[in-house]
PDB file of C-alpha atoms in Angstrom:
ATOM      1  CA  MET A  16     137.132  98.608  90.171  1.00 42.00           C
ATOM      2  CA  LEU A  17     135.219  96.772  87.460  1.00 43.00           C
ATOM      3  CA  THR A  18     136.198  97.275  83.830  1.00 46.00           C
ATOM      4  CA  HIS A  19     133.487  97.977  81.274  1.00 50.00           C
ATOM      5  CA  ASN A  20     133.705  94.407  79.912  1.00 50.00           C
ATOM      6  CA  SER A  21     133.495  92.778  83.300  1.00 50.00           C
ATOM      7  CA  LYS A  22     130.583  95.045  84.162  1.00 53.00           C
ATOM      8  CA  SER A  23     128.825  93.962  80.971  1.00 53.00           C
ATOM      9  CA  ARG A  24     129.457  90.302  81.749  1.00 53.00           C
ATOM     10  CA  LYS A  25     128.103  90.767  85.266  1.00 52.00           C
ATOM     11  CA  ILE A  26     125.004  92.503  83.945  1.00 52.00           C
ATOM     12  CA  ALA A  27     124.490  89.806  81.307  1.00 52.00           C
ATOM     13  CA  SER A  28     124.779  87.119  83.995  1.00 49.00           C
ATOM     14  CA  THR A  29     122.276  88.953  86.134  1.00 49.00           C
ATOM     15  CA  ILE A  30     119.811  89.142  83.268  1.00 49.00           C
ATOM     16  CA  SER A  31     120.249  85.422  82.545  1.00 45.00           C
ATOM     17  CA  LEU A  32     119.596  84.526  86.162  1.00 43.00           C
ATOM     18  CA  ILE A  33     116.550  86.733  86.342  1.00 44.00           C
ATOM     19  CA  SER A  34     115.321  85.284  83.072  1.00 43.00           C
ATOM     20  CA  ILE A  35     115.721  81.727  84.329  1.00 39.00           C
ATOM     21  CA  GLY A  36     113.884  82.628  87.507  1.00 40.00           C
ATOM     22  CA  PHE A  37     110.943  84.103  85.699  1.00 41.00           C
ATOM     23  CA  SER A  38     108.406  81.487  84.701  1.00 35.00           C
ATOM     24  CA  ALA A  39     105.353  83.532  83.764  1.00 35.00           C
ATOM     25  CA  GLN A  40     103.178  82.494  80.865  1.00 33.00           C
ATOM     26  CA  CYS A  41     103.294  84.544  77.688  1.00 36.00           C
ATOM     27  CA  LEU A  42      99.700  84.858  76.605  1.00 35.00           C
ATOM     28  CA  GLY A  43      97.633  87.811  75.471  1.00 34.00           C
ATOM     29  CA  THR A  44      97.213  90.179  72.598  1.00 33.00           C
ATOM     30  CA  PRO A  45      99.359  93.094  71.467  1.00 36.00           C
ATOM     31  CA  SER A  46      98.384  96.598  72.436  1.00 36.00           C
ATOM     32  CA  VAL A  47      95.867  98.117  70.074  1.00 30.00           C
ATOM     33  CA  THR A  48      97.944 101.261  70.049  1.00 34.00           C
ATOM     34  CA  ASN A  49     101.066  99.647  68.639  1.00 36.00           C
ATOM     35  CA  ASP A  50     100.321 100.617  65.058  1.00 34.00           C
ATOM     36  CA  ILE A  51      99.684 104.188  66.098  1.00 33.00           C
ATOM     37  CA  TYR A  52     103.002 104.414  67.895  1.00 35.00           C
ATOM     38  CA  ASN A  53     105.131 102.769  65.231  1.00 37.00           C
ATOM     39  CA  PHE A  54     105.900 106.042  63.557  1.00 35.00           C
ATOM     40  CA  LEU A  55     107.701 107.280  66.667  1.00 37.00           C
ATOM     41  CA  GLU A  56     110.622 105.122  65.553  1.00 38.00           C
ATOM     42  CA  PRO A  57     113.377 107.753  65.436  1.00 38.00           C
ATOM     43  CA  ASP A  58     115.232 106.377  62.419  1.00 39.00           C
ATOM     44  CA  SER A  59     112.346 105.764  60.102  1.00 38.00           C
ATOM     45  CA  TYR A  60     110.902 108.976  58.836  1.00 38.00           C
ATOM     46  CA  ASN A  61     109.804 107.230  55.629  1.00 42.00           C
ATOM     47  CA  ASN A  62     107.856 104.715  57.687  1.00 44.00           C
ATOM     48  CA  GLN A  63     106.284 107.592  59.572  1.00 42.00           C
ATOM     49  CA  ALA A  64     105.245 109.235  56.331  1.00 41.00           C
ATOM     50  CA  ASN A  65     103.820 105.989  54.968  1.00 44.00           C
ATOM     51  CA  PHE A  66     101.945 105.393  58.186  1.00 40.00           C
ATOM     52  CA  ILE A  67     100.519 108.895  58.266  1.00 37.00           C
ATOM     53  CA  GLU A  68      99.390 108.626  54.656  1.00 40.00           C
ATOM     54  CA  SER A  69      97.735 105.265  55.157  1.00 42.00           C
ATOM     55  CA  TYR A  70      96.093 106.291  58.416  1.00 38.00           C
ATOM     56  CA  LEU A  71      94.821 109.694  57.408  1.00 37.00           C
ATOM     57  CA  SER A  72      94.558 109.230  53.639  1.00 38.00           C
ATOM     58  CA  VAL A  73      96.465 112.466  53.021  1.00 35.00           C
ATOM     59  CA  PRO A  74     100.048 113.064  51.899  1.00 37.00           C
ATOM     60  CA  SER A  75     102.321 113.394  54.901  1.00 37.00           C
ATOM     61  CA  SER A  76     103.876 116.494  53.342  1.00 36.00           C
ATOM     62  CA  ALA A  77     100.558 118.235  53.904  1.00 35.00           C
ATOM     63  CA  ILE A  78     100.615 117.744  57.652  1.00 34.00           C
ATOM     64  CA  VAL A  79     104.270 117.910  58.659  1.00 35.00           C
ATOM     65  CA  GLY A  80     104.679 120.568  61.318  1.00 31.00           C
ATOM     66  CA  THR A  81     101.107 120.373  62.547  1.00 29.00           C
ATOM     67  CA  ILE A  82      99.505 118.723  65.547  1.00 31.00           C
ATOM     68  CA  ILE A  83      97.632 115.512  64.833  1.00 31.00           C
ATOM     69  CA  SER A  84      95.002 114.253  67.246  1.00 32.00           C
ATOM     70  CA  PHE A  85      93.962 110.619  67.294  1.00 35.00           C
ATOM     71  CA  PRO A  86      90.371 110.230  68.499  1.00 36.00           C
ATOM     72  CA  ASN A  87      89.610 107.171  70.602  1.00 39.00           C
ATOM     73  CA  GLN A  88      93.241 106.655  71.557  1.00 41.00           C
ATOM     74  CA  ASP A  89      92.920 107.704  75.151  1.00 44.00           C
ATOM     75  CA  ASP A  90      96.581 107.217  75.950  1.00 42.00           C
ATOM     76  CA  LEU A  91      97.837 109.310  73.036  1.00 42.00           C
ATOM     77  CA  HIS A  92      96.370 112.776  73.172  1.00 40.00           C
ATOM     78  CA  ALA A  93      98.237 114.743  70.566  1.00 38.00           C
ATOM     79  CA  LEU A  94     101.476 114.254  68.775  1.00 44.00           C
ATOM     80  CA  PRO A  95     103.546 116.890  67.018  1.00 41.00           C
ATOM     81  CA  ILE A  96     105.028 115.702  63.738  1.00 39.00           C
ATOM     82  CA  SER A  97     107.995 117.409  62.170  1.00 42.00           C
ATOM     83  CA  ALA A  98     110.941 116.077  60.233  1.00 40.00           C
ATOM     84  CA  ASN A  99     113.126 118.912  61.461  1.00 41.00           C
ATOM     85  CA  ARG A 100     112.662 118.521  65.198  1.00 49.00           C
ATOM     86  CA  LYS A 101     115.142 116.622  67.366  1.00 55.00           C
ATOM     87  CA  GLU A 102     113.941 113.080  68.015  1.00 54.00           C
ATOM     88  CA  GLU A 103     113.339 113.566  71.736  1.00 53.00           C
ATOM     89  CA  SER A 104     111.465 116.824  71.268  1.00 73.00           C
ATOM     90  CA  VAL A 105     108.410 114.939  70.013  1.00 83.00           C
ATOM     91  CA  PHE A 106     107.837 114.072  73.661  1.00 92.00           C
ATOM     92  CA  ASP A 107     107.552 117.660  74.868  1.00 92.00           C
ATOM     93  CA  ASP A 108     103.766 117.592  74.884  1.00 92.00           C
ATOM     94  CA  PHE A 109     103.868 114.498  77.068  1.00 94.00           C
ATOM     95  CA  PHE A 110     106.301 116.128  79.485  1.00 95.00           C
ATOM     96  CA  THR A 111     103.962 119.104  79.692  1.00 94.00           C
ATOM     97  CA  GLN A 112     101.074 116.858  80.713  1.00 93.00           C
ATOM     98  CA  ILE A 113     102.971 115.699  83.802  1.00 94.00           C
ATOM     99  CA  HIS A 114     104.496 119.139  84.485  1.00 93.00           C
ATOM    100  CA  LEU A 115     108.008 117.940  83.753  1.00 94.00           C
ATOM    101  CA  ASN A 116     110.642 120.301  82.421  1.00 93.00           C
ATOM    102  CA  SER A 117     111.541 119.296  78.859  1.00 93.00           C
ATOM    103  CA  ASP A 118     115.305 119.316  79.477  1.00 93.00           C
ATOM    104  CA  ASP A 119     114.907 117.083  82.521  1.00 94.00           C
ATOM    105  CA  GLY A 120     112.628 114.741  80.592  1.00 95.00           C
ATOM    106  CA  ASN A 121     114.971 114.494  77.637  1.00 94.00           C
ATOM    107  CA  GLU A 122     117.913 113.889  79.957  1.00 95.00           C
ATOM    108  CA  LEU A 123     116.058 110.984  81.553  1.00 96.00           C
ATOM    109  CA  ILE A 124     115.330 109.525  78.123  1.00 96.00           C
ATOM    110  CA  SER A 125     119.005 109.855  77.199  1.00 95.00           C
ATOM    111  CA  THR A 126     119.986 108.058  80.404  1.00 97.00           C
ATOM    112  CA  ALA A 127     117.481 105.300  79.674  1.00 97.00           C
ATOM    113  CA  LYS A 128     118.871 104.873  76.174  1.00 96.00           C
ATOM    114  CA  SER A 129     122.430 104.778  77.503  1.00 97.00           C
ATOM    115  CA  ILE A 130     121.556 102.016  79.945  1.00 97.00           C
ATOM    116  CA  LEU A 131     119.979  99.884  77.225  1.00 97.00           C
ATOM    117  CA  SER A 132     123.031 100.481  75.076  1.00 96.00           C
ATOM    118  CA  GLU A 133     125.301  99.330  77.906  1.00 96.00           C
ATOM    119  CA  LEU A 134     123.140  96.244  78.260  1.00 95.00           C
ATOM    120  CA  ASP A 135     123.724  95.717  74.527  1.00 95.00           C
ATOM    121  CA  ILE A 136     119.987  95.893  73.863  1.00 95.00           C
ATOM    122  CA  ALA A 137     118.796  97.556  70.653  1.00 94.00           C
ATOM    123  CA  LEU A 138     115.889  99.921  71.167  1.00 95.00           C
ATOM    124  CA  SER A 139     113.211  99.477  68.493  1.00 95.00           C
ATOM    125  CA  LYS A 140     111.032 102.420  69.461  1.00 95.00           C
ATOM    126  CA  ILE A 141     109.737 104.487  72.350  1.00 96.00           C
ATOM    127  CA  HIS A 142     106.013 104.530  73.143  1.00 95.00           C
ATOM    128  CA  PRO A 143     104.749 107.282  75.419  1.00 96.00           C
ATOM    129  CA  VAL A 144     101.617 106.146  77.269  1.00 95.00           C
ATOM    130  CA  ILE A 145      99.442 108.347  79.460  1.00 95.00           C
ATOM    131  CA  TYR A 146      97.501 106.867  82.398  1.00 94.00           C
ATOM    132  CA  GLU A 147      94.797 108.955  84.071  1.00 90.00           C
ATOM    133  CA  ASP A 148      93.851 108.101  87.648  1.00 87.00           C
ATOM    134  CA  THR A 149      90.438 109.705  88.012  1.00 84.00           C
ATOM    135  CA  GLU A 150      90.254 108.827  91.709  1.00 81.00           C
ATOM    136  CA  GLU A 151      93.413 110.738  92.602  1.00 77.00           C
ATOM    137  CA  SER A 152      93.093 113.276  89.764  1.00 82.00           C
ATOM    138  CA  SER A 153      96.575 112.274  88.671  1.00 87.00           C
ATOM    139  CA  ILE A 154      98.171 111.783  85.274  1.00 93.00           C
ATOM    140  CA  TYR A 155     101.067 109.380  84.878  1.00 95.00           C
ATOM    141  CA  LEU A 156     103.402 109.027  81.920  1.00 96.00           C
ATOM    142  CA  THR A 157     105.205 105.844  80.981  1.00 97.00           C
ATOM    143  CA  PHE A 158     107.832 105.590  78.301  1.00 97.00           C
ATOM    144  CA  GLN A 159     107.662 102.065  76.985  1.00 97.00           C
ATOM    145  CA  LEU A 160     111.097 101.185  75.619  1.00 97.00           C
ATOM    146  CA  VAL A 161     110.254  98.574  72.997  1.00 97.00           C
ATOM    147  CA  ILE A 162     112.906  95.969  72.224  1.00 97.00           C
ATOM    148  CA  ASP A 163     113.061  93.085  69.797  1.00 95.00           C
ATOM    149  CA  ARG A 164     113.077  90.342  72.438  1.00 95.00           C
ATOM    150  CA  ASP A 165     110.455  87.917  73.700  1.00 96.00           C
ATOM    151  CA  PHE A 166     108.164  88.863  76.571  1.00 96.00           C
ATOM    152  CA  LYS A 167     109.975  86.930  79.302  1.00 95.00           C
ATOM    153  CA  THR A 168     113.360  88.302  78.308  1.00 96.00           C
ATOM    154  CA  ALA A 169     111.975  91.843  78.127  1.00 97.00           C
ATOM    155  CA  CYS A 170     110.596  91.463  81.674  1.00 96.00           C
ATOM    156  CA  ALA A 171     113.990  90.322  82.909  1.00 96.00           C
ATOM    157  CA  ILE A 172     115.735  93.179  81.133  1.00 97.00           C
ATOM    158  CA  ASP A 173     113.206  95.609  82.605  1.00 98.00           C
ATOM    159  CA  THR A 174     114.254  94.516  86.094  1.00 97.00           C
ATOM    160  CA  ALA A 175     117.966  94.969  85.368  1.00 97.00           C
ATOM    161  CA  PHE A 176     117.260  98.257  83.602  1.00 98.00           C
ATOM    162  CA  THR A 177     115.251  99.614  86.544  1.00 98.00           C
ATOM    163  CA  ARG A 178     118.000  98.694  89.006  1.00 97.00           C
ATOM    164  CA  MET A 179     120.522 100.583  86.883  1.00 97.00           C
ATOM    165  CA  LEU A 180     118.212 103.564  86.405  1.00 98.00           C
ATOM    166  CA  VAL A 181     117.599 104.095  90.127  1.00 97.00           C
ATOM    167  CA  SER A 182     121.322 103.857  90.798  1.00 96.00           C
ATOM    168  CA  ARG A 183     122.043 106.637  88.296  1.00 96.00           C
ATOM    169  CA  VAL A 184     119.145 109.028  88.644  1.00 95.00           C
ATOM    170  CA  ASP A 185     118.712 110.776  91.978  1.00 90.00           C
ATOM    171  CA  SER A 186     115.076 111.595  91.551  1.00 93.00           C
ATOM    172  CA  ILE A 187     112.767 109.973  89.012  1.00 96.00           C
ATOM    173  CA  PRO A 188     109.499 111.967  89.062  1.00 96.00           C
ATOM    174  CA  GLU A 189     106.744 110.088  90.882  1.00 95.00           C
ATOM    175  CA  ASN A 190     104.445 110.448  87.872  1.00 95.00           C
ATOM    176  CA  LEU A 191     106.952 109.122  85.329  1.00 97.00           C
ATOM    177  CA  THR A 192     108.032 105.539  84.693  1.00 98.00           C
ATOM    178  CA  PHE A 193     110.165 103.706  82.165  1.00 98.00           C
ATOM    179  CA  GLU A 194     109.221 100.205  81.128  1.00 98.00           C
ATOM    180  CA  VAL A 195     111.238  97.891  78.904  1.00 98.00           C
ATOM    181  CA  THR A 196     108.749  95.913  76.873  1.00 97.00           C
ATOM    182  CA  SER A 197     108.604  93.396  74.052  1.00 96.00           C
ATOM    183  CA  GLU A 198     107.223  93.937  70.572  1.00 88.00           C
ATOM    184  CA  GLU A 199     105.248  90.687  71.027  1.00 79.00           C
TER     185      GLU A 199
ATOM    186  CA  MET B 281      94.067  91.426 110.258  1.00 95.00           C
ATOM    187  CA  VAL B 282      95.430  90.956 106.742  1.00 97.00           C
ATOM    188  CA  THR B 283      98.889  91.563 105.285  1.00 97.00           C
ATOM    189  CA  ALA B 284     100.506  92.519 102.003  1.00 98.00           C
ATOM    190  CA  GLU B 285     101.187  88.814 101.504  1.00 98.00           C
ATOM    191  CA  ASP B 286      97.439  88.142 101.679  1.00 98.00           C
ATOM    192  CA  PHE B 287      96.802  90.629  98.874  1.00 98.00           C
ATOM    193  CA  ALA B 288      99.550  89.001  96.814  1.00 98.00           C
ATOM    194  CA  LYS B 289      98.163  85.530  97.455  1.00 98.00           C
ATOM    195  CA  LEU B 290      94.679  86.605  96.391  1.00 98.00           C
ATOM    196  CA  ALA B 291      96.029  88.270  93.235  1.00 98.00           C
ATOM    197  CA  ARG B 292      97.779  85.075  92.184  1.00 98.00           C
ATOM    198  CA  SER B 293      94.732  82.932  92.927  1.00 98.00           C
ATOM    199  CA  LEU B 294      92.436  84.936  90.678  1.00 97.00           C
ATOM    200  CA  VAL B 295      94.012  84.100  87.329  1.00 97.00           C
ATOM    201  CA  ASN B 296      94.451  80.798  85.538  1.00 95.00           C
ATOM    202  CA  GLU B 297      94.793  79.774  81.893  1.00 92.00           C
ATOM    203  CA  THR B 298      91.142  80.435  81.064  1.00 95.00           C
ATOM    204  CA  SER B 299      90.413  83.480  83.231  1.00 96.00           C
ATOM    205  CA  PRO B 300      88.148  86.119  81.684  1.00 97.00           C
ATOM    206  CA  GLU B 301      89.324  89.721  81.475  1.00 98.00           C
ATOM    207  CA  ILE B 302      87.364  90.800  84.535  1.00 98.00           C
ATOM    208  CA  ARG B 303      89.352  88.414  86.755  1.00 98.00           C
ATOM    209  CA  ILE B 304      92.603  89.639  85.214  1.00 98.00           C
ATOM    210  CA  ARG B 305      91.584  93.219  85.987  1.00 98.00           C
ATOM    211  CA  CYS B 306      90.758  92.325  89.610  1.00 98.00           C
ATOM    212  CA  ALA B 307      94.048  90.443  89.940  1.00 98.00           C
ATOM    213  CA  ILE B 308      96.060  93.424  88.688  1.00 98.00           C
ATOM    214  CA  SER B 309      94.259  95.654  91.160  1.00 98.00           C
ATOM    215  CA  ARG B 310      94.984  93.296  94.072  1.00 98.00           C
ATOM    216  CA  ALA B 311      98.613  92.906  92.919  1.00 98.00           C
ATOM    217  CA  TYR B 312      98.989  96.681  93.045  1.00 98.00           C
ATOM    218  CA  TYR B 313      97.654  96.887  96.580  1.00 98.00           C
ATOM    219  CA  ALA B 314      99.978  94.062  97.623  1.00 98.00           C
ATOM    220  CA  ALA B 315     102.856  96.101  96.190  1.00 98.00           C
ATOM    221  CA  TYR B 316     101.562  99.251  97.881  1.00 98.00           C
ATOM    222  CA  HIS B 317     101.473  97.601 101.308  1.00 98.00           C
ATOM    223  CA  PHE B 318     104.918  96.011 100.896  1.00 98.00           C
ATOM    224  CA  CYS B 319     106.199  99.492 100.022  1.00 98.00           C
ATOM    225  CA  GLU B 320     104.406 101.074 102.957  1.00 98.00           C
ATOM    226  CA  ASP B 321     105.941  98.528 105.342  1.00 97.00           C
ATOM    227  CA  ALA B 322     109.401  99.299 103.971  1.00 98.00           C
ATOM    228  CA  ALA B 323     108.846 103.057 104.193  1.00 98.00           C
ATOM    229  CA  ASN B 324     107.688 102.784 107.804  1.00 97.00           C
ATOM    230  CA  LYS B 325     110.795 100.772 108.698  1.00 97.00           C
ATOM    231  CA  PHE B 326     113.501 102.606 106.801  1.00 97.00           C
ATOM    232  CA  CYS B 327     112.297 106.079 105.746  1.00 98.00           C
ATOM    233  CA  ALA B 328     111.701 109.335 107.556  1.00 98.00           C
ATOM    234  CA  PRO B 329     108.166 110.725 107.294  1.00 97.00           C
ATOM    235  CA  LEU B 330     107.388 113.469 104.798  1.00 97.00           C
ATOM    236  CA  THR B 331     106.988 116.971 106.155  1.00 96.00           C
ATOM    237  CA  THR B 332     103.533 118.545 106.029  1.00 93.00           C
ATOM    238  CA  GLU B 333     104.684 120.687 103.111  1.00 93.00           C
ATOM    239  CA  GLU B 334     105.972 117.620 101.231  1.00 93.00           C
ATOM    240  CA  LYS B 335     102.707 115.783 101.875  1.00 90.00           C
ATOM    241  CA  ASP B 336     100.711 118.742 100.572  1.00 89.00           C
ATOM    242  CA  LYS B 337     102.874 118.881  97.456  1.00 86.00           C
ATOM    243  CA  ALA B 338     102.228 115.204  96.629  1.00 88.00           C
ATOM    244  CA  LYS B 339      99.149 114.497  94.515  1.00 83.00           C
ATOM    245  CA  GLY B 340      97.816 111.871  96.897  1.00 88.00           C
ATOM    246  CA  SER B 341      98.769 109.291  99.478  1.00 91.00           C
ATOM    247  CA  HIS B 342     100.126 106.863  96.890  1.00 94.00           C
ATOM    248  CA  ASP B 343     102.383 109.442  95.256  1.00 94.00           C
ATOM    249  CA  ALA B 344     103.470 110.506  98.748  1.00 96.00           C
ATOM    250  CA  LEU B 345     104.540 106.946  99.531  1.00 97.00           C
ATOM    251  CA  PHE B 346     106.687 106.711  96.402  1.00 97.00           C
ATOM    252  CA  ILE B 347     108.262 110.122  97.109  1.00 97.00           C
ATOM    253  CA  ARG B 348     109.065 108.947 100.639  1.00 98.00           C
ATOM    254  CA  LEU B 349     110.765 105.790  99.375  1.00 98.00           C
ATOM    255  CA  ARG B 350     112.689 107.825  96.807  1.00 97.00           C
ATOM    256  CA  ASP B 351     113.831 110.703  98.995  1.00 97.00           C
ATOM    257  CA  LYS B 352     113.643 109.782 102.654  1.00 97.00           C
ATOM    258  CA  SER B 353     115.795 106.714 103.195  1.00 97.00           C
ATOM    259  CA  GLN B 354     117.441 106.679 106.609  1.00 97.00           C
ATOM    260  CA  ASP B 355     119.609 103.666 105.814  1.00 96.00           C
ATOM    261  CA  ALA B 356     122.203 104.292 103.102  1.00 96.00           C
ATOM    262  CA  SER B 357     122.638 100.563 102.501  1.00 95.00           C
ATOM    263  CA  LYS B 358     118.963 100.310 101.503  1.00 96.00           C
ATOM    264  CA  THR B 359     118.508 103.544  99.569  1.00 97.00           C
ATOM    265  CA  SER B 360     118.843 101.971  96.129  1.00 97.00           C
ATOM    266  CA  ASP B 361     116.517  99.073  96.995  1.00 97.00           C
ATOM    267  CA  LEU B 362     113.893 101.469  98.386  1.00 98.00           C
ATOM    268  CA  LYS B 363     113.962 103.453  95.153  1.00 98.00           C
ATOM    269  CA  PHE B 364     113.786 100.216  93.183  1.00 98.00           C
ATOM    270  CA  ILE B 365     110.633  98.926  94.885  1.00 98.00           C
ATOM    271  CA  ALA B 366     109.016 102.338  94.404  1.00 98.00           C
ATOM    272  CA  GLU B 367     109.707 102.197  90.661  1.00 98.00           C
ATOM    273  CA  GLU B 368     108.423  98.636  90.405  1.00 98.00           C
ATOM    274  CA  ALA B 369     105.229  99.534  92.288  1.00 98.00           C
ATOM    275  CA  LYS B 370     104.680 102.595  90.075  1.00 98.00           C
ATOM    276  CA  LYS B 371     104.642 100.316  87.035  1.00 98.00           C
ATOM    277  CA  ILE B 372     101.925  98.128  88.558  1.00 98.00           C
ATOM    278  CA  ARG B 373     100.032 101.302  89.555  1.00 97.00           C
ATOM    279  CA  ASN B 374      99.732 102.318  85.920  1.00 96.00           C
ATOM    280  CA  TYR B 375      98.238  98.971  84.920  1.00 97.00           C
ATOM    281  CA  ARG B 376      95.930  99.133  87.937  1.00 97.00           C
ATOM    282  CA  VAL B 377      94.611 102.513  86.763  1.00 96.00           C
ATOM    283  CA  ASP B 378      93.665 100.979  83.422  1.00 96.00           C
ATOM    284  CA  ALA B 379      92.323  97.805  85.068  1.00 97.00           C
ATOM    285  CA  ASP B 380      89.974  99.721  87.371  1.00 96.00           C
ATOM    286  CA  TYR B 381      88.975 102.755  85.296  1.00 95.00           C
ATOM    287  CA  LYS B 382      89.449 102.117  81.574  1.00 95.00           C
ATOM    288  CA  LEU B 383      86.713  99.628  80.768  1.00 96.00           C
ATOM    289  CA  GLY B 384      87.085 100.093  77.015  1.00 96.00           C
ATOM    290  CA  LYS B 385      90.744  99.185  77.021  1.00 95.00           C
ATOM    291  CA  THR B 386      91.754  95.557  76.543  1.00 96.00           C
ATOM    292  CA  ILE B 387      93.627  94.189  79.551  1.00 97.00           C
ATOM    293  CA  THR B 388      95.539  91.004  78.809  1.00 96.00           C
ATOM    294  CA  LYS B 389      96.997  88.160  80.775  1.00 97.00           C
ATOM    295  CA  LYS B 390     100.390  89.365  79.627  1.00 96.00           C
ATOM    296  CA  ASN B 391      99.724  92.674  81.418  1.00 97.00           C
ATOM    297  CA  PHE B 392      99.025  90.668  84.578  1.00 98.00           C
ATOM    298  CA  GLU B 393     102.157  88.560  84.149  1.00 97.00           C
ATOM    299  CA  PHE B 394     104.205  91.736  83.884  1.00 97.00           C
ATOM    300  CA  CYS B 395     102.650  93.079  87.093  1.00 98.00           C
ATOM    301  CA  LEU B 396     103.290  89.752  88.799  1.00 98.00           C
ATOM    302  CA  GLN B 397     106.960  89.936  87.870  1.00 97.00           C
ATOM    303  CA  LYS B 398     107.156  93.434  89.367  1.00 98.00           C
ATOM    304  CA  LEU B 399     105.369  92.235  92.510  1.00 98.00           C
ATOM    305  CA  HIS B 400     107.786  89.315  92.766  1.00 98.00           C
ATOM    306  CA  ASN B 401     110.710  91.763  92.645  1.00 98.00           C
ATOM    307  CA  ILE B 402     109.158  93.830  95.440  1.00 98.00           C
ATOM    308  CA  GLU B 403     108.531  90.735  97.574  1.00 98.00           C
ATOM    309  CA  THR B 404     112.124  89.574  97.073  1.00 97.00           C
ATOM    310  CA  SER B 405     113.518  92.983  98.024  1.00 97.00           C
ATOM    311  CA  SER B 406     111.229  93.181 101.039  1.00 95.00           C
ATOM    312  CA  SER B 407     112.413  89.776 102.249  1.00 94.00           C
ATOM    313  CA  ALA B 408     116.018  90.900 101.853  1.00 94.00           C
ATOM    314  CA  PHE B 409     115.309  93.959 104.017  1.00 91.00           C
ATOM    315  CA  ASP B 410     114.458  91.670 106.914  1.00 80.00           C
ATOM    316  CA  ASN B 411     117.655  89.584 106.625  1.00 75.00           C
TER     317      ASN B 411
END
């Protein structure tokens, strides 16, 4: 049986190999929604408040506990803001959109966080992104797990992360994905 | 007759250093269908079919394929790999939805490179299935 340390070393080796094997170019522009999502950072309520105030030109204290809609952000429909809610519970509205039980959704997020922690990767923030397939009348939800690594490394970590996730979770909903991504 | 490999080859041929966004969008779309057909081949080889009730419950044929890979493996040694290629294909699917339907959204070469990495993982797993 592998010890935790030897497991970690094996995982780290795997990531290095994958990283070496991946030779894609790193070009492009950051997502236009990044600024919008920044305030989902669980440990930075002050940043959230500053962001809300700069974006909406109103004191954040005036809107805490309400639903804020962001027009023209088609992958972010509505986001509940409250300083008192548990960090994962801000995703409940997203779970609802894909008909996923909140407890199951939060458990999957906890598992995802645990895996990144085992990989010794610090999670910067979580971006929920909604994709609407008009042809199949389907809605898909992706949780982008944003890490402070370059694009190529994030891609390699995403592969290792996905392998670990499928080995631990019996049934990932077909309309939900997790994606490890770079802040670049 | 064409194969999943043909879709993958076309996807890779569409993008170079100076490709405009429309080519990147087309390449992502072709990369997704390459992934879809690799997954379908694997499901046909190693998974039981869905029941009529399970098919009806799925939102469409693509969701049904991913459910089949996730739940219907008939080879325990491949179960994890079948789930893995389904997850990788689902990630490309999301980018394909934006590439084909969301004209106002900016699709970047980095999005394509991510999809290509996922496709590469699916191709590698598919090759391993045959060995």
